[in-house]
mmCIF file of C-alpha atoms and ligand atoms in Angstrom:
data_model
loop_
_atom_site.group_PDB
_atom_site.id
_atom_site.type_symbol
_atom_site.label_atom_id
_atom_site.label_comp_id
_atom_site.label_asym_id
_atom_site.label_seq_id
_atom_site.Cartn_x
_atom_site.Cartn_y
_atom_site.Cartn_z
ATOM 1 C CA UNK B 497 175.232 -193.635 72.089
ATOM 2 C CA UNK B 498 173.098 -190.731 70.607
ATOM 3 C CA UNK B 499 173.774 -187.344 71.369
ATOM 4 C CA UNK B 500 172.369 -183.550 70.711
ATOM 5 C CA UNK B 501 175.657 -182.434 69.979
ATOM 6 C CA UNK B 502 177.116 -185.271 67.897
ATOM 7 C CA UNK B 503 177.763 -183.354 64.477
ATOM 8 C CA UNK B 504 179.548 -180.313 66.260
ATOM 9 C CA UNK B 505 182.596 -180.474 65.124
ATOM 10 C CA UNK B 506 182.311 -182.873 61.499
ATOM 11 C CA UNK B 507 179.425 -180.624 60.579
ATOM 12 C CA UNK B 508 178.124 -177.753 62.518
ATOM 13 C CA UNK B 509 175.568 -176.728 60.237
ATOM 14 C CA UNK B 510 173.820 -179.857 59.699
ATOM 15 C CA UNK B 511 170.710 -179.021 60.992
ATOM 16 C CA UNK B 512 170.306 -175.544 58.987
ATOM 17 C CA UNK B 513 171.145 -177.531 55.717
ATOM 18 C CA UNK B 514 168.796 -179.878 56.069
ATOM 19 C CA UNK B 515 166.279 -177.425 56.938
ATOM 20 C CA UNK B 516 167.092 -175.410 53.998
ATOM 21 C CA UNK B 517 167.492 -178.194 51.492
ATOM 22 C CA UNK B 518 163.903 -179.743 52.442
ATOM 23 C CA UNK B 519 161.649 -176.237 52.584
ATOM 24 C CA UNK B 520 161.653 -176.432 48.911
ATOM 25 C CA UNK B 521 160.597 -179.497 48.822
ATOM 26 C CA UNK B 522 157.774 -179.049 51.881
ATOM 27 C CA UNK B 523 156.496 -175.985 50.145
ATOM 28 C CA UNK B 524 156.473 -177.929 46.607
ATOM 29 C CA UNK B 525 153.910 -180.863 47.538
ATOM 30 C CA UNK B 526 151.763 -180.699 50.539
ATOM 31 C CA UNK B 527 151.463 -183.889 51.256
ATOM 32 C CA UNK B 528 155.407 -184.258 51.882
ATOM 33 C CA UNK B 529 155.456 -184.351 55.756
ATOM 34 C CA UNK B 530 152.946 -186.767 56.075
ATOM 35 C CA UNK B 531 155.526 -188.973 53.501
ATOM 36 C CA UNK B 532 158.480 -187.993 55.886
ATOM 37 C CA UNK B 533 156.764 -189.004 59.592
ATOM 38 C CA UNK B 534 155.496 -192.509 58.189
ATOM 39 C CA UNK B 535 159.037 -193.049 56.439
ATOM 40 C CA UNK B 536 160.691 -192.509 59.569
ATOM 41 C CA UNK B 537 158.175 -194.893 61.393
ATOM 42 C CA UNK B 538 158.690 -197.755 58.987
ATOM 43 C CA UNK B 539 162.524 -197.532 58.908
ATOM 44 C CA UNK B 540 162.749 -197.479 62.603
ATOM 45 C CA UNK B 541 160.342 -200.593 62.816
ATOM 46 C CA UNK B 542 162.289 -202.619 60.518
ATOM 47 C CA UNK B 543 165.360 -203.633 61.896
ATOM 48 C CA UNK B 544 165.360 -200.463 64.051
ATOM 49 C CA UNK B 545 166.641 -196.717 62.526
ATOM 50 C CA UNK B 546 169.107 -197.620 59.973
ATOM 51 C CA UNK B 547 167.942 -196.184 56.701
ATOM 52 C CA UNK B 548 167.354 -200.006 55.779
ATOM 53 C CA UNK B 549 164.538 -198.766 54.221
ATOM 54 C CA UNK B 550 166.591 -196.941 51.299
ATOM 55 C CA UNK B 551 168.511 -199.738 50.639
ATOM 56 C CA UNK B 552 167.688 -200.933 46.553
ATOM 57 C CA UNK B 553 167.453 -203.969 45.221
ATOM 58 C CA UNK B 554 170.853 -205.328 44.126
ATOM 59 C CA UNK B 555 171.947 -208.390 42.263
ATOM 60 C CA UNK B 556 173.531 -210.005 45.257
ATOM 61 C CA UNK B 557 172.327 -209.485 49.259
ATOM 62 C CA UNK B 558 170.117 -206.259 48.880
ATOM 63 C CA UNK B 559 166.350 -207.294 48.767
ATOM 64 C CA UNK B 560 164.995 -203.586 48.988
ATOM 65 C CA UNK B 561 162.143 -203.312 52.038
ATOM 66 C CA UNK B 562 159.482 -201.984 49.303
ATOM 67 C CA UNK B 563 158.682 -204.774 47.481
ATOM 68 C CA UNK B 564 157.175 -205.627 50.827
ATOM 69 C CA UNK B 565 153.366 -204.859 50.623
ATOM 70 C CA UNK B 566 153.552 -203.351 53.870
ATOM 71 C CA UNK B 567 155.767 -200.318 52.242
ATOM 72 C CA UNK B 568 152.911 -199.634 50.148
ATOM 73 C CA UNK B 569 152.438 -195.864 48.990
ATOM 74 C CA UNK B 570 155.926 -195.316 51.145
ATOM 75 C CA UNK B 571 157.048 -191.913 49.003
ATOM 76 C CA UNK B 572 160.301 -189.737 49.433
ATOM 77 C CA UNK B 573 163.074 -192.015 49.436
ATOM 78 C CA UNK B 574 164.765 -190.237 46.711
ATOM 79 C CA UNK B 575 164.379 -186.789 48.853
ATOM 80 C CA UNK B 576 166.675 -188.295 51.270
ATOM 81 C CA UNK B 577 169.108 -189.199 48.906
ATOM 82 C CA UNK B 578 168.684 -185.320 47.529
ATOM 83 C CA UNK B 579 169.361 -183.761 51.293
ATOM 84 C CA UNK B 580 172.119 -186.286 51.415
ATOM 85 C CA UNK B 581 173.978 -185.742 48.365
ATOM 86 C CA UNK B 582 173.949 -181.568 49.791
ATOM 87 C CA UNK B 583 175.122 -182.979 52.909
ATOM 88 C CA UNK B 584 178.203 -184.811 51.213
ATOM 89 C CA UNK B 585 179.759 -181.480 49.335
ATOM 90 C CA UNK B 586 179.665 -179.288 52.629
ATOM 91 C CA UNK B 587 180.673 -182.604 55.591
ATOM 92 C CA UNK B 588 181.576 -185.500 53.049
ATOM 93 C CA UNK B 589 181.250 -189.172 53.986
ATOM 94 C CA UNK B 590 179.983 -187.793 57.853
ATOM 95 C CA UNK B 591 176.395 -187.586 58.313
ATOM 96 C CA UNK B 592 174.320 -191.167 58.492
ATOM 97 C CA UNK B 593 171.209 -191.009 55.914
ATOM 98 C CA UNK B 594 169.902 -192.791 59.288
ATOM 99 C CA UNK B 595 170.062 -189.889 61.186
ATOM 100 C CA UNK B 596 168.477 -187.753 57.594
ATOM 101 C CA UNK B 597 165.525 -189.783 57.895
ATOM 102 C CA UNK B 598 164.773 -188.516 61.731
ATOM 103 C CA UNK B 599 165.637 -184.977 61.081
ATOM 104 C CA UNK B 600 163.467 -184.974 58.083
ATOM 105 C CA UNK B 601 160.494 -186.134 59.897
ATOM 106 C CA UNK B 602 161.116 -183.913 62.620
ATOM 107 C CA UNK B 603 161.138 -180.719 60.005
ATOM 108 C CA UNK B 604 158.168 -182.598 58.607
ATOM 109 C CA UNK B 605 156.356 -182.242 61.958
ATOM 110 C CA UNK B 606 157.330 -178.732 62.653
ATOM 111 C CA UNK B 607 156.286 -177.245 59.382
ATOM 112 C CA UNK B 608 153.224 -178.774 59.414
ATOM 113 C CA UNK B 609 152.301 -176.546 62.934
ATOM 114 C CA UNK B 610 153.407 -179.362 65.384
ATOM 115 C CA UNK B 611 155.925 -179.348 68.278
ATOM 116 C CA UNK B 612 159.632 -178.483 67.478
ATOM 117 C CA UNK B 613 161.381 -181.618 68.152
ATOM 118 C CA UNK B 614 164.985 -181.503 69.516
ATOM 119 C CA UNK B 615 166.274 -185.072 68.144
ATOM 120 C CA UNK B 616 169.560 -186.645 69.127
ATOM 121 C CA UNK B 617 172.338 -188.293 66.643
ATOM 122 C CA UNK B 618 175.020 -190.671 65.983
ATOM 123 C CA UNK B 619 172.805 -193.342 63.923
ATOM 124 C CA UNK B 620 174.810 -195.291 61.352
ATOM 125 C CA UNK B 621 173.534 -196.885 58.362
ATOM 126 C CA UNK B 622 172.587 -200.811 57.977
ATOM 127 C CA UNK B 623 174.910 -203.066 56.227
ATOM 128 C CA UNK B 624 171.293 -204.984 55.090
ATOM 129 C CA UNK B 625 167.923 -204.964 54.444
ATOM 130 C CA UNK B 626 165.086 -207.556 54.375
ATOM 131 C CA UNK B 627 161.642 -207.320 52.873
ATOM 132 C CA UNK B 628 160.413 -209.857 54.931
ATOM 133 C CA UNK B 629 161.758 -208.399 57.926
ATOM 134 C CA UNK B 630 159.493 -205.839 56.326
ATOM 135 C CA UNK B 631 156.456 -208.209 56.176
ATOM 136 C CA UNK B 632 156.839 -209.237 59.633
ATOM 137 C CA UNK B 633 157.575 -206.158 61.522
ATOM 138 C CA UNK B 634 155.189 -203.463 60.502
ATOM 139 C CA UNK B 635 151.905 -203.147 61.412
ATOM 140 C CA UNK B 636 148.906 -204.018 58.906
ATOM 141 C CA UNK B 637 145.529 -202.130 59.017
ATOM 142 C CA UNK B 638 143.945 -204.764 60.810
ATOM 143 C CA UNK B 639 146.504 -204.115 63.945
ATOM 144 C CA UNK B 640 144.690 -204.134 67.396
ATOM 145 C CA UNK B 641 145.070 -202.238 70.278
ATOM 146 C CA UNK B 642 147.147 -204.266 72.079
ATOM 147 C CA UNK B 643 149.436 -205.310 69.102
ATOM 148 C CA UNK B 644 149.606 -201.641 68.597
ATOM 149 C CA UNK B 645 150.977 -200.903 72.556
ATOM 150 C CA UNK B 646 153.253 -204.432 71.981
ATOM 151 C CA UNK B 647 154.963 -202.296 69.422
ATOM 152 C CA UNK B 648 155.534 -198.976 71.173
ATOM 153 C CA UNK B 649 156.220 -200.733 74.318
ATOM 154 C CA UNK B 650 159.089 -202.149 73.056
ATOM 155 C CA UNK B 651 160.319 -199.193 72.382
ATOM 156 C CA UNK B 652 159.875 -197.978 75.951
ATOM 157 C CA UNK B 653 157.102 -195.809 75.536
ATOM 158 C CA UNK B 654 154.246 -195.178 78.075
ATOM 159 C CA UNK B 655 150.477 -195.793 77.468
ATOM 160 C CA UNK B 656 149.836 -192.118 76.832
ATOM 161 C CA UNK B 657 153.428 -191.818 74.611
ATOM 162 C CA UNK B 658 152.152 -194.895 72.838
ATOM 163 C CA UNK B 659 148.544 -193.110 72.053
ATOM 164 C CA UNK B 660 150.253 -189.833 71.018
ATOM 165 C CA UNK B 661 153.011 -191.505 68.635
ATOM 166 C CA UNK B 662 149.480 -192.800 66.641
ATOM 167 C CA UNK B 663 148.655 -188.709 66.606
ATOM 168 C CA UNK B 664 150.690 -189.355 63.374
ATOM 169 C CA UNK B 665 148.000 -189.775 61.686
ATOM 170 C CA UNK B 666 147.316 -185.796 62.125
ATOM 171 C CA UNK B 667 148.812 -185.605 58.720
ATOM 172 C CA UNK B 668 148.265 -187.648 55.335
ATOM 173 C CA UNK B 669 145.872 -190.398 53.909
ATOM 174 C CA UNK B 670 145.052 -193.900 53.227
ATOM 175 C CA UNK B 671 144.262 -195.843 50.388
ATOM 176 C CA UNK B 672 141.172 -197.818 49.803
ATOM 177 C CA UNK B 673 143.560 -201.443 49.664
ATOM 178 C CA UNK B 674 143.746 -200.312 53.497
ATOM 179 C CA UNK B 675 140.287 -199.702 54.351
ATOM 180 C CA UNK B 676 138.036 -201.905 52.229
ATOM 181 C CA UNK B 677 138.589 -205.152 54.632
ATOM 182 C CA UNK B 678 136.875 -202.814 57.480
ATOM 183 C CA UNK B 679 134.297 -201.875 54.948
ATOM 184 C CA UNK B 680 133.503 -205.281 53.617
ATOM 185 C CA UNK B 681 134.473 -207.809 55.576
ATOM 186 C CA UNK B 682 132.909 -206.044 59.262
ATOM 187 C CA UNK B 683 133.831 -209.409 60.940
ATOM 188 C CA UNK B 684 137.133 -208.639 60.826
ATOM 189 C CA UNK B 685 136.716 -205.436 62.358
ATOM 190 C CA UNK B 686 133.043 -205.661 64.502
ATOM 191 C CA UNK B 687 134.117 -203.568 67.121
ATOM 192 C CA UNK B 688 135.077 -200.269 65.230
ATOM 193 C CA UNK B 689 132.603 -200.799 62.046
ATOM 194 C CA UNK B 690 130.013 -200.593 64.517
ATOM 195 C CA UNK B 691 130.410 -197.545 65.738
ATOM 196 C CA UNK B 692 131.733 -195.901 62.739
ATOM 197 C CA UNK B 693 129.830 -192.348 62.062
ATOM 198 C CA UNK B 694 126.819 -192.652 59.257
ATOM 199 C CA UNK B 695 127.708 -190.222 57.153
ATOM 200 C CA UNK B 696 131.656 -191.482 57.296
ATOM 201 C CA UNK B 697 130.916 -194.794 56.473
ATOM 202 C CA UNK B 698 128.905 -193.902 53.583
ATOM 203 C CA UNK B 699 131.929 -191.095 52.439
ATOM 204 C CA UNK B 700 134.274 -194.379 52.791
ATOM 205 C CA UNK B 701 131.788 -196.654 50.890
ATOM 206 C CA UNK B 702 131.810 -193.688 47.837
ATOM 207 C CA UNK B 703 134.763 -193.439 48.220
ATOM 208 C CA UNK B 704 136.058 -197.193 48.030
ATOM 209 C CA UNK B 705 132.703 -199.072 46.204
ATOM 210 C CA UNK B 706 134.423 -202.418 45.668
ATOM 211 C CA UNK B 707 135.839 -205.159 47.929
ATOM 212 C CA UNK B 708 138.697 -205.426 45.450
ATOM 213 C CA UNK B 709 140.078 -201.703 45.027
ATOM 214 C CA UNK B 710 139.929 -200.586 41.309
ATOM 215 C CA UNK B 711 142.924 -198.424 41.438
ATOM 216 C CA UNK B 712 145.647 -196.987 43.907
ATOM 217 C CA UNK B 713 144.395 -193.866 43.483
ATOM 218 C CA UNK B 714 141.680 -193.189 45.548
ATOM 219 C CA UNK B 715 142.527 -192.301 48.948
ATOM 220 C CA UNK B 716 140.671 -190.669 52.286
ATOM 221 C CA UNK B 717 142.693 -188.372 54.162
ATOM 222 C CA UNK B 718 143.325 -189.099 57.971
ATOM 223 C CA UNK B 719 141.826 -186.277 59.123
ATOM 224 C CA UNK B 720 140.158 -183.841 58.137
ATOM 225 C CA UNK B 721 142.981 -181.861 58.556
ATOM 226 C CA UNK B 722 145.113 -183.531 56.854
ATOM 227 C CA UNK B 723 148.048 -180.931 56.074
ATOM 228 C CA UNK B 724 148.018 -179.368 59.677
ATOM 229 C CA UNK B 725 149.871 -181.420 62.721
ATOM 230 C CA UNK B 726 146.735 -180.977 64.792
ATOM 231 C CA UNK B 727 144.504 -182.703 67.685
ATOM 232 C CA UNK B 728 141.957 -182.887 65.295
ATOM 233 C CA UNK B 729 142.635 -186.559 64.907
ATOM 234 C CA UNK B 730 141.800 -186.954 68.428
ATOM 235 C CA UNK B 731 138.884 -185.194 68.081
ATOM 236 C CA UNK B 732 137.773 -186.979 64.822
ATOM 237 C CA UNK B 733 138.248 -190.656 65.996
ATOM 238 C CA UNK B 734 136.139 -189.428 69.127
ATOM 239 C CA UNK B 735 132.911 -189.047 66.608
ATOM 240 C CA UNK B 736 133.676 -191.743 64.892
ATOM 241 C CA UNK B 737 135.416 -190.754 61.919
ATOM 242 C CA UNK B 738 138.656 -193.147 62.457
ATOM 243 C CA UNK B 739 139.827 -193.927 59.440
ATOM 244 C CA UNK B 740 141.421 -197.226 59.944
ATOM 245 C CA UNK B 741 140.887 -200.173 62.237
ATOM 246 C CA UNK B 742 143.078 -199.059 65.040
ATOM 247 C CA UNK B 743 142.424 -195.676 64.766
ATOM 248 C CA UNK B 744 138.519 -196.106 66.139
ATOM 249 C CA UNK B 745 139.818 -198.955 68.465
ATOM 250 C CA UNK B 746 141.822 -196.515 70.665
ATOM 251 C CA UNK B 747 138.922 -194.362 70.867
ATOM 252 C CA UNK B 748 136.916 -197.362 72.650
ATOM 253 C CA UNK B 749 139.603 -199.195 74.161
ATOM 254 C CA UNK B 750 138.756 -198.316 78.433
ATOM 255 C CA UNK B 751 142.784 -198.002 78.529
ATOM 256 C CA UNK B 752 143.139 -195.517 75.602
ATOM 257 C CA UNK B 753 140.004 -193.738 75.514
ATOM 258 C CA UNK B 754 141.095 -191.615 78.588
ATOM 259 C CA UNK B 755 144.254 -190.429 76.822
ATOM 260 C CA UNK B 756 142.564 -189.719 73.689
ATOM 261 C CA UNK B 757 139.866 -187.348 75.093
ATOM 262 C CA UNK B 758 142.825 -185.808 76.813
ATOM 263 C CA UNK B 759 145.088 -184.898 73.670
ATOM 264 C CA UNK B 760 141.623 -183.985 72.338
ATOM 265 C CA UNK B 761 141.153 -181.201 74.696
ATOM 266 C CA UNK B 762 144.920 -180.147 74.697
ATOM 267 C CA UNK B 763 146.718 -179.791 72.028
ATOM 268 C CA UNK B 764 149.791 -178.224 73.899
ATOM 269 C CA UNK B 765 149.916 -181.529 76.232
ATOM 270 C CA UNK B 766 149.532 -183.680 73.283
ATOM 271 C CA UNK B 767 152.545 -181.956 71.334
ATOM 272 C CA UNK B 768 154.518 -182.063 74.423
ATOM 273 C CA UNK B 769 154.094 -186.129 75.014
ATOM 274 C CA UNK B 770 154.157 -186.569 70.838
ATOM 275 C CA UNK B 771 157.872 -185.070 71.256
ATOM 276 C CA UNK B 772 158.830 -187.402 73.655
ATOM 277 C CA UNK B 773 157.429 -190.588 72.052
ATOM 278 C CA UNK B 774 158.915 -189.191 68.542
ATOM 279 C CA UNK B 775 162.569 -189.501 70.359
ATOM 280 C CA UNK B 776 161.890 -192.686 71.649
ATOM 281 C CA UNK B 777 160.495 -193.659 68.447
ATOM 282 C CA UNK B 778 163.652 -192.701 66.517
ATOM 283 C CA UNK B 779 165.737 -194.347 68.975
ATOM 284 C CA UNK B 780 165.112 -197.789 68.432
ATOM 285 C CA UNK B 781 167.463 -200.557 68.158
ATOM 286 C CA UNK B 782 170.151 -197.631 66.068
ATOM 287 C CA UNK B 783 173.718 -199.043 65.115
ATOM 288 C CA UNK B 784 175.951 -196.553 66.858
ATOM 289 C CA UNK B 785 180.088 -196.150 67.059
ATOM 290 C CA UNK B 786 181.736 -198.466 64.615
ATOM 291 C CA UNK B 787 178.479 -200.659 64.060
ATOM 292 C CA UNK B 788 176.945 -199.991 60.670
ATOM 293 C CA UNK B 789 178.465 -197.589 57.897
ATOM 294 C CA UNK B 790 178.266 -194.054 57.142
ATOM 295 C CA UNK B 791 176.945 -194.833 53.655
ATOM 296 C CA UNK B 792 177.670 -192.278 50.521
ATOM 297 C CA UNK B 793 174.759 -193.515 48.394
ATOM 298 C CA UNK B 794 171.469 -193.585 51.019
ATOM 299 C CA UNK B 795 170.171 -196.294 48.186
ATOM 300 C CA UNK B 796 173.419 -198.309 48.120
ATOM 301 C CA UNK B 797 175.820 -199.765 50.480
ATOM 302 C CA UNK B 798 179.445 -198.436 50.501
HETATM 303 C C1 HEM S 616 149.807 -199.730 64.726
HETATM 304 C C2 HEM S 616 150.312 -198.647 64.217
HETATM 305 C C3 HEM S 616 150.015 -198.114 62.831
HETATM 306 C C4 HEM S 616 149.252 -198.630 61.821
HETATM 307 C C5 HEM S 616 148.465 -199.932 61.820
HETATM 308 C C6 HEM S 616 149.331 -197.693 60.718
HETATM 309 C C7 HEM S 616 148.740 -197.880 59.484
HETATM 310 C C8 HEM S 616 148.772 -196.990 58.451
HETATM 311 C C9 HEM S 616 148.178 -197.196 57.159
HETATM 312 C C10 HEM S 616 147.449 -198.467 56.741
HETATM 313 C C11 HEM S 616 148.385 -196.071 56.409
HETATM 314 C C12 HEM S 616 147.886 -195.783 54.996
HETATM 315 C C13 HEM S 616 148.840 -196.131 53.896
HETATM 316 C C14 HEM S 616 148.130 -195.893 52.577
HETATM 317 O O1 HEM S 616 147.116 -196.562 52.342
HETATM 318 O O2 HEM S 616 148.587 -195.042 51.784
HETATM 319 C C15 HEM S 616 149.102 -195.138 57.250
HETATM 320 C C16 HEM S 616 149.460 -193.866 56.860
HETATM 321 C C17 HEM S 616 150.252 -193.041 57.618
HETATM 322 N N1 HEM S 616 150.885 -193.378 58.797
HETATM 323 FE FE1 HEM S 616 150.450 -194.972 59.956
HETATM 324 N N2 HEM S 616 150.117 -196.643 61.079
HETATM 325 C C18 HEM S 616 150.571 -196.860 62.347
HETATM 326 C C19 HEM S 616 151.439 -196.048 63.059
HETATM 327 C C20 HEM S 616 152.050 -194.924 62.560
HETATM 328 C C21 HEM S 616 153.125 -194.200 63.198
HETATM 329 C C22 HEM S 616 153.781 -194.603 64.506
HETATM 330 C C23 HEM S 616 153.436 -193.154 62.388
HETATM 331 C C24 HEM S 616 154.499 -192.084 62.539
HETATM 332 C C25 HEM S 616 155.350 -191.977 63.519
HETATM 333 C C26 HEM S 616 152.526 -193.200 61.269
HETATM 334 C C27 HEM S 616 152.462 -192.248 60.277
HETATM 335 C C28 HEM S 616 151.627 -192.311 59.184
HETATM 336 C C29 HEM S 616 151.460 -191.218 58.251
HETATM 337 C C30 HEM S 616 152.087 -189.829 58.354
HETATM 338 C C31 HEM S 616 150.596 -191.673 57.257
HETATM 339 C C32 HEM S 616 150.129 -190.894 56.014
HETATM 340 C C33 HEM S 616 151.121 -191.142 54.910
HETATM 341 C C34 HEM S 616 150.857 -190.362 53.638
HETATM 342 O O3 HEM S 616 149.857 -189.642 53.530
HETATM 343 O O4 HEM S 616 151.689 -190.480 52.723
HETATM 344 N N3 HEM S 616 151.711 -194.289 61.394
HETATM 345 N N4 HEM S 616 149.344 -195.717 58.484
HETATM 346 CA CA1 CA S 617 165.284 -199.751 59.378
HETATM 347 CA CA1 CA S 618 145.487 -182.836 61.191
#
């Protein structure tokens, strides 16, 4: 089982470490929290939160979770293995790059403005990874509303928990390979094309002119606040200005649409349901006791 107080004893000051090991990196690029929240969401998805997703290629078992498509733009990996490799001078071979992964998102979070998140430990690290594990599991663009609760559900979160776990998307961007099918091919997406605000549909259409995207580097931010852990999503996707598929949806859906005007109008309430989705979130399916590895090298197994 997790606890609060797992690293006591093997490595009291976990916590400040990784706090001071990642403010360098927070304060060097701006868009590093958003990097740290979605990495933590798409290694807990994938065979639950196991640092699978740091796992490299090798020549034998390893197929590394990136080359799935669904990993695309995934950034920070290597930061892990940085806060890690701190982490192995001061408690050696003791802290999971599992449990890494949550406390980096949870700094991520709290630098950015949002709730401080109290996160409990004990994860251990996969002994595999599969990119088509990675295929299956995570959610595409196109994801509806209800695939969208399927997921959270199963991780025992509430309607409102599963509406303020998308608040994620407070912080960061998207790339036009995510956004043109809503652009260009409306069928696929009637319901929130439709009501998609003028003047951010024809931002999106500058932004992303071709069915086919040209290059990887054009991108539309979330928000428009896209480096503060905010409401302002709520309040955005409210006018209109959702930038992907199931980001309008839950602003029409009659289940969400309640929940959403809610967090819109309190921020406090929405930090204080975001922290308890983000536990839940980061408690999925984890390899505790002696399943799993404690691994030296995030990237490799032991
Ligand atoms: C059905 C659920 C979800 C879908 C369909 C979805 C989809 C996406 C897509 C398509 C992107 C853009 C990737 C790109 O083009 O660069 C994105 C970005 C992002 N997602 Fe989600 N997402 C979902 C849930 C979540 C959750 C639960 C979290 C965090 C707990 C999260 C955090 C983020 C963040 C922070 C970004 C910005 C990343 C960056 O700027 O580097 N998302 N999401
Ligand atoms: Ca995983
Ligand atoms: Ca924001």
């Amino acid at each position: 089982q997790l606890s609060f107080g797992y690293y006591e004893t093997s490595c009291p000051n976990l916590e400040t470490i990784v706090k001071s090991t990642i403010l360098p990196i927070l304060l060097k690029d701006l868009t590093a929290p958003a990097a740290f929240l979605r990495l933590m969401f798409h290694d807990c998805q994938v065979q639950g939160c196991d640092a699978s997703i740091l796992l490299d290629s090798d020549n034998q078992n390893i197929n590394s979770e990136m080359v799935s498509s669904k990993n695309f733009m995934i950034r920070n990996r290597e930061s892990i293995g940085h806060i890690k490799s701190v982490l192995e001078f001061v408690c050696p071979g003791q802290v999971s790059c599992a449990d890494i992964i949550a406390l980096a998102a949870k700094e991520a979070v709290s630098f950015s403005g949002g709730p401080k998140i109290q996160v409990p430990l004990g994860r251990k690290d996969s002994t595999s990874s599969s990119y088509k594990q990675a295929d299956m599991s995570l959610p595409s663009s196109q994801s509806t509303v209800d695939g969208m609760l399927q997921i959270f559900k199963s991780k025992g979160m509430n309607l409102e928990e599963s509406v303020a776990i998308m608040g994620s998307h407070t912080l960061g961007a998207g790339h036009c390979l995510n956004i043109v099918d809503r652009l260009y091919n409306p069928k696929h997406d009637a319901a929130s094309t439709n009501v998609m605000d003028k003047g951010y549909e024809i931002l999106l259409r500058i932004t992303c002119p071709t069915k086919v995207p040209l290059t990887n580097l054009t991108f539309v931010t979330n928000d428009i606040t896209p480096l503060k852990f905010d409401n302002q999503y709520y309040q955005d996707i409210i006018n209109g200005r959702g930038l992907f598929g199931i980001d309008s949806s839950i602003a029409r859906d009659p289940r969400t649409v309640p929940i959403v005007k809610k967090f819109a109008d309190d921020q406090s309430y929405f930090f204080q349901v975001f922290a308890s989705a983000f536990v839940k979130l980061s408690w999925t399916n984890v390899l505790t006791g002696e399943t799993g590895q404690i691994r030296r090298d995030c990237s490799r197994l032991n």
